[in-house]
Each structure stands twice: as C-alpha cells, then as structure tokens.
C-alpha cells in the first residue's frame, strides 16, 4: 500500500516495449493486440479474436462516441487506434512508457487520418495528465493488462479517481 506506483519499469520497458516493431509484425494479429484475445464460438482467427476482445472491453467500459477516454498502458495501440476509429466524435488519450510504441501509434493514426488520438510517453509512476496538456476530466479510463506492473494499486486508483468526470 505504500511506495511507488510501479517498480522495475525500466526493465519491463527493455524486455517488452522497446523491442523492434518488425518482431511484432510476425507474432501479433492485424490490430497488434499485445494482450489477451477473446475466442467466443465462431471466432476462428487471431484477427477475429483481437476484434472480439476490443468489442468486449468497450462493452464492459460502457464506451460511446463523444466520450473522452484515457488509456493507461496502450501497448502497440490496439485499443486506442480502434476506439479513435470507431468513435470519431470522441477523444482518446493513450499513455505508453515506450517511445517505439508511441512512434508506431502516431504513424498509424496519421495513416488512418485520425485526429482524435493523442499519444503520451510517460512513466506511470509519475504520470499526471495535467503535466502533458491533457488534463481531465475523462469520461472513461481504461487499462488493459498494465496492472501487473503496478505495486501500489491504492495510489494509482486514487489518481485515476481524480482524473474521472463525476
């Protein structure tokens, strides 16, 4: 309950998040979903399973067009790019601790003509949206498989509560 929000972030960054982009072209689906997929009955391919999982996240988070969404730990952009495409009247702010991932996501957003997505490179242990000209409030805050790097959940969830709209 005490201490830094996360530990060993530099090690995790080098092991996973600064790996060359080309490697992930070989092992991930079209959405570059770095975390788990959803394989309901009828889903037969990795690309379909990625899409099904993104749909499930959105459903469970109650996402809708026009919302302001903050994603903590955006990986290769599977969710933030998908959400920005799906809800063009919304705003998506994505946080990654990886410059490599940020560069990839920004390139994809430009290629797709998305102007409602902002990517921030920051360390979650010290991150505050206000420090990056992206202050809250946010309608929704999502974090997909980043919490395994968090050691002080109470501190992080306290921050998240302050960033959410009432």
Short mmCIF file of C-alpha atoms in Angstrom, two decimals:
data_model
loop_
_atom_site.label_atom_id
_atom_site.label_comp_id
_atom_site.label_asym_id
_atom_site.label_seq_id
_atom_site.Cartn_x
_atom_site.Cartn_y
_atom_site.Cartn_z
CA UNK A 1 0.00 0.00 0.00
CA UNK A 2 2.97 2.27 0.34
CA UNK A 3 5.71 3.12 -2.09
CA UNK A 4 5.97 3.74 -5.79
CA UNK A 5 3.02 3.06 -8.07
CA UNK A 6 5.16 0.62 -10.06
CA UNK A 7 8.64 -0.84 -9.78
CA UNK A 8 11.09 -2.26 -12.34
CA UNK A 9 9.53 -0.19 -15.13
CA UNK A 10 12.86 0.27 -16.93
CA UNK A 11 13.42 -3.50 -17.03
CA UNK A 12 9.92 -4.17 -18.34
CA UNK A 13 10.38 -1.46 -20.94
CA UNK A 14 13.59 -3.00 -22.29
CA UNK A 15 12.26 -6.58 -22.23
CA UNK A 16 8.92 -5.90 -23.89
CA UNK A 17 8.16 -2.41 -25.06
CA UNK A 18 11.27 -1.27 -26.90
CA UNK A 19 11.55 -4.48 -28.94
CA UNK A 20 11.74 -3.61 -32.67
CA UNK A 21 8.35 -3.11 -34.31
CA UNK A 22 9.08 -5.70 -37.01
CA UNK A 23 9.13 -8.51 -34.46
CA UNK A 24 5.51 -7.86 -33.56
CA UNK A 25 4.55 -7.94 -37.25
CA UNK A 26 5.44 -11.63 -37.08
CA UNK A 27 3.65 -12.65 -33.90
CA UNK A 28 0.57 -10.43 -33.44
CA UNK A 29 -2.64 -10.03 -35.40
CA UNK A 30 -3.64 -7.08 -37.56
CA UNK A 31 -4.60 -4.96 -34.52
CA UNK A 32 -1.26 -5.67 -32.80
CA UNK A 33 -3.08 -6.65 -29.64
CA UNK A 34 -0.24 -7.34 -27.22
CA UNK A 35 -2.52 -8.80 -24.54
CA UNK A 36 -5.19 -11.49 -24.42
CA UNK A 37 -7.80 -12.12 -27.09
CA UNK A 38 -11.37 -13.38 -26.87
CA UNK A 39 -12.35 -16.58 -28.64
CA UNK A 40 -16.14 -16.97 -28.41
CA UNK A 41 -17.88 -19.62 -30.50
CA UNK A 42 -17.50 -18.81 -34.17
CA UNK A 43 -14.24 -16.87 -33.86
CA UNK A 44 -11.62 -18.75 -35.85
CA UNK A 45 -8.70 -16.40 -36.48
CA UNK A 46 -6.36 -14.28 -34.40
CA UNK A 47 -7.62 -11.13 -36.12
CA UNK A 48 -11.23 -12.01 -35.24
CA UNK A 49 -10.24 -12.79 -31.64
CA UNK A 50 -8.49 -9.43 -31.31
CA UNK A 51 -11.57 -7.64 -32.63
CA UNK A 52 -13.87 -9.62 -30.31
CA UNK A 53 -11.76 -8.66 -27.28
CA UNK A 54 -11.74 -4.97 -28.21
CA UNK A 55 -15.53 -5.09 -28.56
CA UNK A 56 -15.80 -6.73 -25.13
CA UNK A 57 -13.62 -4.07 -23.49
CA UNK A 58 -15.77 -1.32 -24.98
CA UNK A 59 -19.00 -3.00 -23.92
CA UNK A 60 -17.81 -3.54 -20.35
CA UNK A 61 -16.49 0.03 -20.06
CA UNK A 62 -19.72 1.49 -21.44
CA UNK A 63 -17.88 3.40 -24.15
CA UNK A 64 -19.74 5.59 -26.63
CA UNK A 65 -19.00 8.19 -29.26
CA UNK A 66 -18.34 11.65 -27.86
CA UNK A 67 -16.59 10.45 -24.71
CA UNK A 68 -13.14 11.47 -23.59
CA UNK A 69 -11.16 8.29 -22.88
CA UNK A 70 -7.74 7.88 -21.24
CA UNK A 71 -5.89 4.61 -21.83
CA UNK A 72 -3.08 3.80 -19.40
CA UNK A 73 -0.55 1.42 -20.93
CA UNK A 74 -1.57 1.44 -24.59
CA UNK A 75 0.96 -1.06 -25.96
CA UNK A 76 1.02 -1.05 -29.76
CA UNK A 77 -2.21 0.90 -29.91
CA UNK A 78 -4.72 -1.87 -30.50
CA UNK A 79 -7.37 -0.30 -28.27
CA UNK A 80 -6.66 3.42 -28.74
CA UNK A 81 -6.50 3.19 -32.55
CA UNK A 82 -9.62 1.01 -32.62
CA UNK A 83 -11.53 3.39 -30.31
CA UNK A 84 -10.44 6.51 -32.21
CA UNK A 85 -11.63 4.92 -35.47
CA UNK A 86 -14.88 3.66 -34.01
CA UNK A 87 -15.85 6.89 -32.22
CA UNK A 88 -14.68 9.85 -34.33
CA UNK A 89 -16.55 12.39 -32.17
CA UNK A 90 -14.69 11.19 -29.08
CA UNK A 91 -11.18 11.93 -27.88
CA UNK A 92 -8.69 9.23 -26.95
CA UNK A 93 -5.53 9.96 -24.97
CA UNK A 94 -3.15 7.00 -24.74
CA UNK A 95 -0.16 6.62 -22.42
CA UNK A 96 2.83 4.39 -23.13
CA UNK A 97 6.22 4.25 -21.48
CA UNK A 98 7.73 3.35 -24.87
CA UNK A 99 8.91 5.81 -27.48
CA UNK A 100 8.94 2.99 -30.05
CA UNK A 101 5.27 2.26 -29.43
CA UNK A 102 4.35 5.94 -29.48
CA UNK A 103 6.07 6.42 -32.83
CA UNK A 104 4.26 3.40 -34.26
CA UNK A 105 0.84 4.53 -32.99
CA UNK A 106 1.30 8.10 -34.20
CA UNK A 107 2.29 6.80 -37.63
CA UNK A 108 -0.77 4.55 -37.77
CA UNK A 109 -3.05 7.37 -36.63
CA UNK A 110 -1.68 9.63 -39.37
CA UNK A 111 -2.00 6.88 -41.99
CA UNK A 112 -5.63 6.32 -40.97
CA UNK A 113 -6.42 10.04 -40.82
CA UNK A 114 -7.25 10.02 -37.10
CA UNK A 115 -7.13 13.42 -35.44
CA UNK A 116 -8.86 12.43 -32.20
CA UNK A 117 -5.96 10.42 -30.73
CA UNK A 118 -3.08 11.79 -28.66
CA UNK A 119 -0.23 9.55 -27.50
CA UNK A 120 1.90 10.48 -24.50
CA UNK A 121 5.19 8.86 -23.50
CA UNK A 122 5.28 8.80 -19.71
CA UNK A 123 6.16 6.66 -16.72
CA UNK A 124 3.00 5.60 -14.88
CA UNK A 125 4.78 6.05 -11.54
CA UNK A 126 4.77 9.83 -12.02
CA UNK A 127 2.16 10.37 -14.73
CA UNK A 128 -0.37 13.17 -14.39
CA UNK A 129 -2.43 14.19 -17.46
CA UNK A 130 -2.14 17.86 -16.49
CA UNK A 131 1.64 17.68 -16.98
CA UNK A 132 1.05 16.83 -20.64
CA UNK A 133 -1.57 19.44 -21.57
CA UNK A 134 -4.22 16.72 -21.39
CA UNK A 135 -5.88 17.40 -18.01
CA UNK A 136 -9.09 15.65 -17.05
CA UNK A 137 -11.75 15.05 -16.56
CA UNK A 138 -12.12 11.86 -18.56
CA UNK A 139 -15.41 10.04 -19.07
CA UNK A 140 -13.67 6.67 -19.00
CA UNK A 141 -10.21 5.44 -18.08
CA UNK A 142 -9.12 2.04 -19.32
CA UNK A 143 -6.02 0.00 -18.63
CA UNK A 144 -5.61 -3.28 -20.43
CA UNK A 145 -3.13 -5.65 -18.80
CA UNK A 146 -0.89 -2.96 -17.36
CA UNK A 147 -1.77 -3.56 -13.73
CA UNK A 148 0.66 -6.48 -13.43
CA UNK A 149 3.38 -3.80 -13.35
CA UNK A 150 1.67 -1.88 -10.53
CA UNK A 151 2.69 -2.45 -6.93
CA UNK A 152 0.74 0.35 -5.24
CA UNK A 153 -2.80 -0.03 -6.57
CA UNK A 154 -4.26 2.25 -3.90
CA UNK A 155 -2.11 5.17 -5.05
CA UNK A 156 -2.82 4.60 -8.74
CA UNK A 157 -6.57 4.15 -8.27
CA UNK A 158 -6.66 7.30 -6.14
CA UNK A 159 -5.11 9.23 -9.02
CA UNK A 160 -7.49 7.67 -11.53
CA UNK A 161 -10.47 8.68 -9.40
CA UNK A 162 -9.30 12.31 -9.53
CA UNK A 163 -8.98 12.21 -13.33
CA UNK A 164 -12.51 10.87 -13.90
CA UNK A 165 -15.51 13.09 -14.57
CA UNK A 166 -18.09 12.98 -11.76
#
